[in-house]
Coordinates of C-alpha atoms and ligand atoms in Angstrom, one line a residue:
M1 CA -18.0 2.2 -10.5
G2 CA -19.0 2.5 -6.7
C3 CA -15.9 3.7 -4.6
V4 CA -12.4 5.1 -5.8
G5 CA -9.9 5.7 -3.2
I6 CA -7.1 8.8 -3.3
C7 CA -3.4 7.0 -3.3
G8 CA -0.2 8.9 -3.0
S9 CA 0.3 8.2 -6.6
D10 CA -2.6 9.7 -7.8
V11 CA -1.6 13.2 -6.1
H12 CA 1.7 12.8 -7.1
Y13 CA 0.5 12.5 -11.0
L14 CA -1.7 15.7 -10.4
V15 CA 0.8 17.7 -8.9
N16 CA 4.0 16.4 -10.5
G17 CA 2.9 15.1 -13.7
R18 CA 5.1 12.2 -13.6
I19 CA 6.6 9.6 -11.2
G20 CA 10.3 8.5 -12.5
D21 CA 9.9 7.4 -16.3
F22 CA 5.8 7.3 -15.9
I23 CA 5.0 10.9 -17.6
V24 CA 1.7 12.0 -17.7
K25 CA 1.9 13.9 -21.6
E26 CA -1.9 13.8 -22.0
P27 CA -5.0 14.4 -19.6
M28 CA -5.3 11.3 -17.8
I29 CA -8.2 9.7 -15.3
I30 CA -6.8 9.1 -11.9
G31 CA -8.2 6.1 -9.9
H32 CA -6.5 2.8 -9.1
E33 CA -8.0 1.7 -5.7
S34 CA -11.6 0.8 -6.6
S35 CA -15.0 -1.0 -6.5
G36 CA -18.1 -1.2 -8.7
T37 CA -21.1 -3.0 -9.3
I38 CA -21.3 -5.3 -12.5
A39 CA -23.7 -3.5 -15.3
K40 CA -22.6 -5.6 -18.1
L41 CA -20.9 -9.0 -18.8
G42 CA -18.4 -10.0 -21.8
N43 CA -19.4 -13.0 -23.5
N44 CA -17.7 -15.4 -21.7
V45 CA -17.4 -14.7 -18.5
N46 CA -18.9 -17.1 -16.0
N47 CA -17.4 -16.2 -12.9
L48 CA -19.8 -12.9 -12.1
K49 CA -23.4 -12.1 -12.7
V50 CA -25.1 -8.7 -13.4
G51 CA -25.4 -6.9 -9.8
D52 CA -22.4 -8.3 -8.1
R53 CA -20.4 -6.1 -6.3
V54 CA -16.6 -6.3 -6.7
A55 CA -13.2 -5.3 -5.8
I56 CA -11.0 -4.3 -8.8
E57 CA -7.3 -5.4 -9.0
P58 CA -6.0 -2.7 -11.1
G59 CA -3.3 -4.2 -12.9
V60 CA -3.7 -6.9 -15.4
P61 CA -0.9 -8.8 -16.9
C62 CA -0.3 -10.6 -20.0
R63 CA -0.5 -14.0 -18.6
T64 CA 2.0 -15.6 -21.2
C65 CA 5.5 -14.3 -20.3
S66 CA 7.6 -16.5 -17.8
F67 CA 6.8 -14.0 -15.1
C68 CA 3.0 -14.8 -15.4
K69 CA 3.3 -18.2 -15.9
E70 CA 5.7 -18.5 -12.6
G71 CA 3.0 -16.8 -10.5
R72 CA 4.8 -13.5 -10.0
Y73 CA 2.8 -11.7 -12.8
N74 CA 3.4 -8.1 -10.4
L75 CA 6.7 -8.6 -12.5
C76 CA 5.4 -8.8 -16.0
K77 CA 6.9 -6.1 -18.0
D78 CA 3.2 -5.9 -20.1
I79 CA 1.0 -5.4 -17.3
V80 CA -1.8 -2.8 -17.7
F81 CA -2.0 -0.8 -14.5
L82 CA -4.8 1.5 -13.9
A83 CA -3.9 5.0 -13.5
T84 CA -0.3 4.5 -14.5
P85 CA 0.7 6.7 -18.1
P86 CA -0.6 6.0 -20.4
V87 CA -3.3 3.9 -19.0
H88 CA -6.2 5.8 -17.8
G89 CA -7.4 5.1 -14.2
S90 CA -11.0 4.1 -12.9
L91 CA -12.2 7.1 -11.7
R92 CA -15.5 7.4 -14.0
K93 CA -19.3 6.2 -13.6
Y94 CA -18.5 2.9 -16.0
Y95 CA -15.3 1.2 -16.5
K96 CA -14.5 -2.1 -18.1
H97 CA -12.2 -4.7 -16.6
A98 CA -11.2 -8.1 -17.1
A99 CA -13.3 -10.5 -15.1
D100 CA -10.7 -12.6 -13.7
F101 CA -9.3 -9.5 -12.0
C102 CA -12.4 -8.6 -10.2
F103 CA -12.9 -10.2 -6.7
K104 CA -17.0 -10.5 -5.8
L105 CA -18.1 -8.8 -2.5
P106 CA -19.7 -10.6 0.3
E107 CA -22.9 -9.0 1.2
H108 CA -21.2 -7.8 4.5
V109 CA -18.5 -6.3 2.9
S110 CA -19.0 -2.7 1.7
L111 CA -17.8 -1.1 -1.6
E112 CA -15.7 1.3 0.8
E113 CA -14.1 -2.1 2.0
G114 CA -13.6 -3.3 -1.6
A115 CA -11.7 -0.5 -2.5
L116 CA -9.5 -0.6 0.1
L117 CA -8.5 -3.8 -0.7
E118 CA -5.8 -2.4 -3.0
P119 CA -3.8 -0.6 -0.3
L120 CA -4.2 -3.6 2.0
S121 CA -2.9 -5.8 -0.7
V122 CA 0.2 -4.0 -0.5
G123 CA 0.2 -4.8 2.9
V124 CA -0.4 -8.3 2.4
H125 CA 2.3 -8.9 0.2
A126 CA 4.6 -6.8 2.4
C127 CA 3.8 -9.0 5.5
K128 CA 4.2 -12.3 3.2
R129 CA 7.7 -11.1 1.9
A130 CA 8.6 -10.6 5.6
N131 CA 7.5 -13.8 6.7
I132 CA 5.7 -12.2 9.6
G133 CA 4.1 -15.0 11.8
I134 CA 3.3 -15.8 15.6
G135 CA 5.6 -13.8 17.7
S136 CA 7.4 -11.9 15.0
K137 CA 8.6 -8.5 16.3
V138 CA 7.8 -6.0 13.6
L139 CA 9.2 -2.5 13.2
I140 CA 6.9 -0.5 10.6
L141 CA 9.1 2.8 9.4
G142 CA 6.3 5.6 8.0
A143 CA 2.7 5.5 9.2
G144 CA 1.0 6.6 6.2
P145 CA -1.5 4.3 4.4
I146 CA 0.6 1.8 3.5
G147 CA 2.5 1.8 6.9
L148 CA -0.8 1.6 8.5
V149 CA -2.0 -1.4 6.1
V150 CA 1.0 -3.1 6.9
L151 CA 0.1 -2.8 10.8
L152 CA -3.1 -3.9 10.6
V153 CA -1.9 -7.1 8.4
A154 CA 1.1 -7.7 10.5
K155 CA -1.0 -7.9 13.7
A156 CA -3.4 -10.0 11.9
M157 CA -0.7 -12.7 11.0
G158 CA 0.2 -12.8 14.7
A159 CA 2.9 -10.5 15.1
N160 CA 3.9 -10.3 18.9
K161 CA 4.8 -6.7 19.2
V162 CA 4.6 -4.0 16.4
V163 CA 6.4 -0.6 16.8
I164 CA 5.6 1.9 14.1
T165 CA 7.8 5.3 13.5
D166 CA 6.6 8.5 11.9
L167 CA 8.0 12.0 11.5
V168 CA 4.5 13.6 12.0
Q169 CA 2.8 12.8 15.8
D170 CA -0.8 12.9 14.2
R171 CA -0.2 9.8 12.3
L172 CA 1.3 8.0 15.0
N173 CA -1.7 8.8 17.1
V174 CA -3.8 6.8 14.4
A175 CA -1.8 4.0 14.3
K176 CA -1.7 3.8 18.0
S177 CA -5.7 4.1 17.5
L178 CA -5.6 1.0 15.2
G179 CA -3.6 -1.1 17.4
A180 CA 0.2 -0.6 17.1
D181 CA 2.2 -1.6 20.5
E182 CA 4.3 1.1 20.6
I183 CA 4.9 4.2 18.5
Y184 CA 8.3 6.5 18.0
L185 CA 8.5 9.7 16.6
V186 CA 11.4 10.5 14.6
K187 CA 13.1 13.7 15.1
R188 CA 15.5 14.6 12.5
D189 CA 18.3 16.0 15.3
V190 CA 18.5 12.6 17.1
S191 CA 21.7 10.5 15.8
E192 CA 21.1 7.5 13.8
K193 CA 22.8 5.7 16.7
D194 CA 20.4 7.0 19.1
Q195 CA 17.3 6.3 16.9
I196 CA 18.1 2.6 16.7
K197 CA 19.2 2.6 20.6
S198 CA 15.6 4.0 21.4
I199 CA 13.7 1.6 19.0
H200 CA 15.5 -1.3 20.8
E201 CA 14.6 -0.1 24.0
I202 CA 11.2 0.1 23.3
F203 CA 11.0 -3.5 21.7
G204 CA 13.2 -4.7 24.9
G205 CA 15.6 -6.3 22.2
E206 CA 15.5 -5.7 18.1
P207 CA 12.8 -6.5 15.8
D208 CA 13.2 -9.3 13.5
K209 CA 11.4 -8.1 10.8
T210 CA 11.3 -3.8 9.6
I211 CA 9.3 -2.9 6.8
D212 CA 10.0 0.6 5.2
A213 CA 6.8 2.4 4.6
S214 CA 8.1 5.9 4.1
G215 CA 11.0 5.7 1.4
A216 CA 13.3 8.0 3.2
Q217 CA 16.9 7.3 2.8
S218 CA 17.3 7.6 6.9
S219 CA 14.6 5.0 7.2
I220 CA 16.3 2.7 5.0
R221 CA 19.2 2.9 6.6
L222 CA 17.2 2.1 9.8
A223 CA 15.4 -0.8 8.5
I224 CA 18.8 -2.6 8.0
L225 CA 20.8 -1.2 11.0
A226 CA 17.7 -1.8 13.5
T227 CA 16.9 -5.0 12.4
K228 CA 18.1 -8.2 14.4
S229 CA 20.8 -10.5 12.8
G230 CA 19.4 -12.8 10.5
G231 CA 16.2 -11.1 10.1
T232 CA 14.9 -9.2 7.4
A233 CA 14.3 -5.8 6.1
V234 CA 11.1 -5.4 3.6
L235 CA 11.5 -1.7 1.4
V236 CA 7.9 -0.7 0.0
G237 CA 8.4 3.1 0.2
M238 CA 9.6 4.3 -2.8
G239 CA 11.5 7.7 -2.8
A240 CA 14.8 8.5 -4.1
P241 CA 16.0 6.3 -6.9
E242 CA 19.4 5.8 -5.8
V243 CA 20.1 5.6 -1.9
Q244 CA 23.0 5.6 0.5
I245 CA 22.9 2.2 2.6
P246 CA 25.0 0.3 5.0
L247 CA 25.3 -2.4 2.7
I248 CA 28.2 -4.6 4.4
D249 CA 26.5 -4.3 7.5
A250 CA 23.5 -6.5 6.2
L251 CA 26.2 -8.8 4.6
I252 CA 28.0 -9.4 7.7
R253 CA 24.8 -9.9 10.0
E254 CA 22.5 -12.0 7.3
V255 CA 20.1 -9.0 7.2
D256 CA 17.8 -10.1 4.3
I257 CA 16.6 -7.3 2.1
R258 CA 13.5 -7.9 0.3
G259 CA 11.7 -6.0 -2.2
V260 CA 7.8 -5.4 -3.0
F261 CA 6.3 -4.5 -5.9
R262 CA 2.5 -3.9 -5.5
Y263 CA 1.4 -7.3 -5.0
V264 CA 0.8 -11.0 -6.3
N265 CA -2.3 -13.2 -6.0
D266 CA -2.9 -11.1 -2.6
Y267 CA -6.4 -9.7 -3.3
A268 CA -8.6 -12.9 -2.4
D269 CA -6.2 -13.0 1.1
A270 CA -7.0 -9.4 1.5
L271 CA -10.5 -9.9 1.1
A272 CA -10.4 -12.8 3.5
L273 CA -9.1 -11.1 6.0
V274 CA -11.4 -8.2 6.0
A275 CA -14.7 -10.2 5.3
S276 CA -13.6 -12.3 8.5
G277 CA -13.4 -9.4 10.5
K278 CA -9.7 -10.3 11.4
V279 CA -8.6 -6.8 9.9
N280 CA -11.0 -3.8 10.2
V281 CA -9.8 -1.2 7.1
K282 CA -12.9 1.4 8.0
P283 CA -11.1 3.5 10.1
L284 CA -8.5 4.6 7.5
I285 CA -11.5 6.5 5.7
T286 CA -10.9 9.9 6.9
H287 CA -12.8 12.0 4.3
N288 CA -15.6 11.1 1.8
F289 CA -16.5 12.7 -1.3
K290 CA -19.0 12.6 -4.1
I291 CA -17.5 12.5 -7.7
E292 CA -18.7 16.1 -8.3
E293 CA -16.4 16.9 -5.7
T294 CA -13.4 15.6 -6.8
V295 CA -11.2 18.7 -7.0
K296 CA -12.1 19.4 -3.3
A297 CA -11.1 15.5 -2.8
F298 CA -7.7 15.9 -4.1
D299 CA -7.1 19.0 -2.3
T300 CA -7.8 17.4 1.1
S301 CA -5.7 14.3 0.2
K302 CA -2.4 16.6 -0.5
S303 CA -3.1 18.7 2.7
P304 CA -1.1 18.3 5.2
E305 CA -3.3 20.0 7.7
S306 CA -6.5 17.8 6.5
G307 CA -5.4 14.8 8.9
A308 CA -6.6 12.7 5.8
I309 CA -5.1 9.2 5.7
K310 CA -7.4 8.0 3.0
V311 CA -9.8 10.1 1.1
M312 CA -12.9 7.9 -0.8
I313 CA -14.7 9.0 -3.7
H314 CA -18.0 7.7 -4.0
L315 CA -19.7 7.5 -7.7
K316 CA -23.2 7.1 -6.3
Ligands
NAD401 P1 2.6 8.8 2.7 O1 3.6 9.6 2.0 O2 1.1 9.1 3.1 O3 3.3 8.1 3.6 C1 4.8 8.0 4.2 C2 5.1 8.2 5.8 O4 6.2 8.2 5.7 C3 4.3 9.6 6.2 O5 3.2 9.7 7.2 C4 5.8 10.5 6.3 O6 5.5 11.3 7.5 C5 6.6 9.2 6.9 N1 8.2 9.1 7.0 C6 8.7 10.0 6.1 N2 9.9 10.4 6.4 C7 10.3 9.2 7.5 C8 11.2 8.9 8.4 N3 12.5 9.5 8.2 N4 11.0 8.2 9.2 C9 9.6 7.6 9.5 N5 8.6 8.2 9.0 C10 9.0 9.1 7.8 O7 2.5 7.5 1.5 P2 2.0 6.1 1.9 O8 0.8 6.0 0.6 O9 1.7 5.5 3.0 O10 3.0 5.2 0.9 C11 4.2 4.9 1.6 C12 5.4 4.5 0.6 O11 5.1 3.2 -0.2 C13 5.3 5.7 -0.6 O12 6.9 5.8 -1.1 C14 4.7 5.0 -2.0 O13 5.4 5.4 -3.1 C15 5.2 3.7 -1.6 N6 4.5 2.5 -2.2 C16 5.2 1.3 -3.0 C17 4.6 0.5 -3.6 C18 5.1 -0.8 -4.0 O14 4.6 -1.4 -4.8 N7 6.4 -1.2 -3.3 C19 3.2 0.3 -3.2 C20 2.5 1.7 -2.8 C21 2.9 2.3 -2.1
572_402 O1 -1.4 0.8 -5.3 C1 0.0 0.9 -5.9 C2 0.7 1.8 -6.1 N1 2.0 1.8 -6.3 C3 2.8 2.6 -6.3 C4 2.6 3.5 -5.3 C5 1.0 4.0 -5.0 N2 0.4 2.9 -5.1 N3 4.0 2.3 -6.6 C6 5.3 3.0 -6.6 C7 5.4 3.5 -7.7 N4 5.9 2.4 -8.8 S1 6.7 2.7 -10.3 O2 7.2 1.6 -10.3 N5 5.6 3.4 -11.0 C8 5.1 4.9 -11.1 C9 5.1 2.4 -11.7 O3 7.6 4.0 -9.9 C10 4.9 1.6 -8.7 C11 4.7 1.2 -7.2
ZN403 ZN1 -1.5 3.3 -5.3

C-alpha cells in the first residue's frame, strides 16, 4: 500500500462504532481511499504488472446480479466494500484486491492523487447524476471534502457559475481558493425564505442544479426550494434516515430529486480528470502522516480546530 486517505465514515466508525445498520462488532481495519504498488499478481491477471502504481476502487460487486449486469454495480446487494463492517479496510502494508478494480496510474500521477480518486469519484458521479454541463448554474450545499470535489468536477464539466454554502467560514475560504465563483455562509438564525432570497441574489437568478453534500435537513430542503423549476436536486449527503422535505413544491415545479450511492464506472473518468490536469485534487490534502502516526492522523481528522480537509496516511 502507498497512501490511504481518512474519510468521514472512517472517523464515524471509530467514534460511534456504527453507521446505521453497519455496526463494528469486532476490531476493524479502516481505510477505503487508497493506492499502492503491485507486489504480486494472481494467476490470471494480465492488465497489470509488478511495480505498477494503482488506485484502488474499494467496492467489488458480485458481477452476476441484475444491477451488475445492467452496469449499475454500485447498487449490488452483495458488493464487498472496504472498511464497511464486517469488511476490513486497506490501511495496512499489504492488501489483496481484485485486479479489475485497480487503476494503473500514469507516471505523472502520484499515489496521493491515486488515493484521492475515491472521493473524487463520488464528485464525478454526483455531477453526472445532476447532468452538469456547459453553462450550468450549480449550487453546492456543504463545503467538506465531498462538496469540494463536487465543486472541482462541476467546474471541469463546464459549469458557468458555482456557488457553495457552509456553516463554517474556513471551509468556504478553502472552496473560494479552489475556484468557487461565490460562497454563502449559512446562519442558523436566518429564515429559510431569506436564505433562498440571498442565494438567488448571488446567482442573479436560480441555480438549475443543486447538490447537497451536507446531509442536513435544512440543506436538503434548500436543495429543493432554491432550485429552478425543471431543475435537479442531487442528494449526496447522508444524515438522519428520515427528513421532512417540501415534496409538493418539488412535484409542482418538476424539480427532479436524484440520489447518489458512491459511484459506478466513474474511476476512469476521475483518473482522466486528474491526469489531464483538468482537476487538481492536491490542495485538498491538508495533513500528512506516517502509518505509525495513525492515531494522530485520526485525532487531526476529527478535530474541527485542525482545519483538516483531507488527512493522508503514507505507508512508505
Ligand atoms: P463533512 O462533514 O466533512 O462535510 C459536510 C459539510 O457540510 C461540513 O463542512 C459542514 O459544516 C457542512 N454543513 C453542515 N450543515 C450545513 C448546512 N445546514 N448548510 C450548509 N453546510 C452545512 O463530510 P464530507 O466528507 O464532505 O461528506 C459529506 C456528506 O456526504 C456526508 O453526509 C457523507 O456521509 C456523505 N457521503 C455520501 C456518499 C454517498 O454515496 N451518497 C459518499 C460519500 C459521502
Ligand atoms: O467513499 C465512500 C463513502 N460512502 C459514504 C460515506 C463516506 N464514504 N456513504 C455514506 C454511508 N453509506 S451507508 O450506506 N453505509 C454505511 C454503507 O450508510 C454509504 C455511502
Ligand atoms: Zn468515503
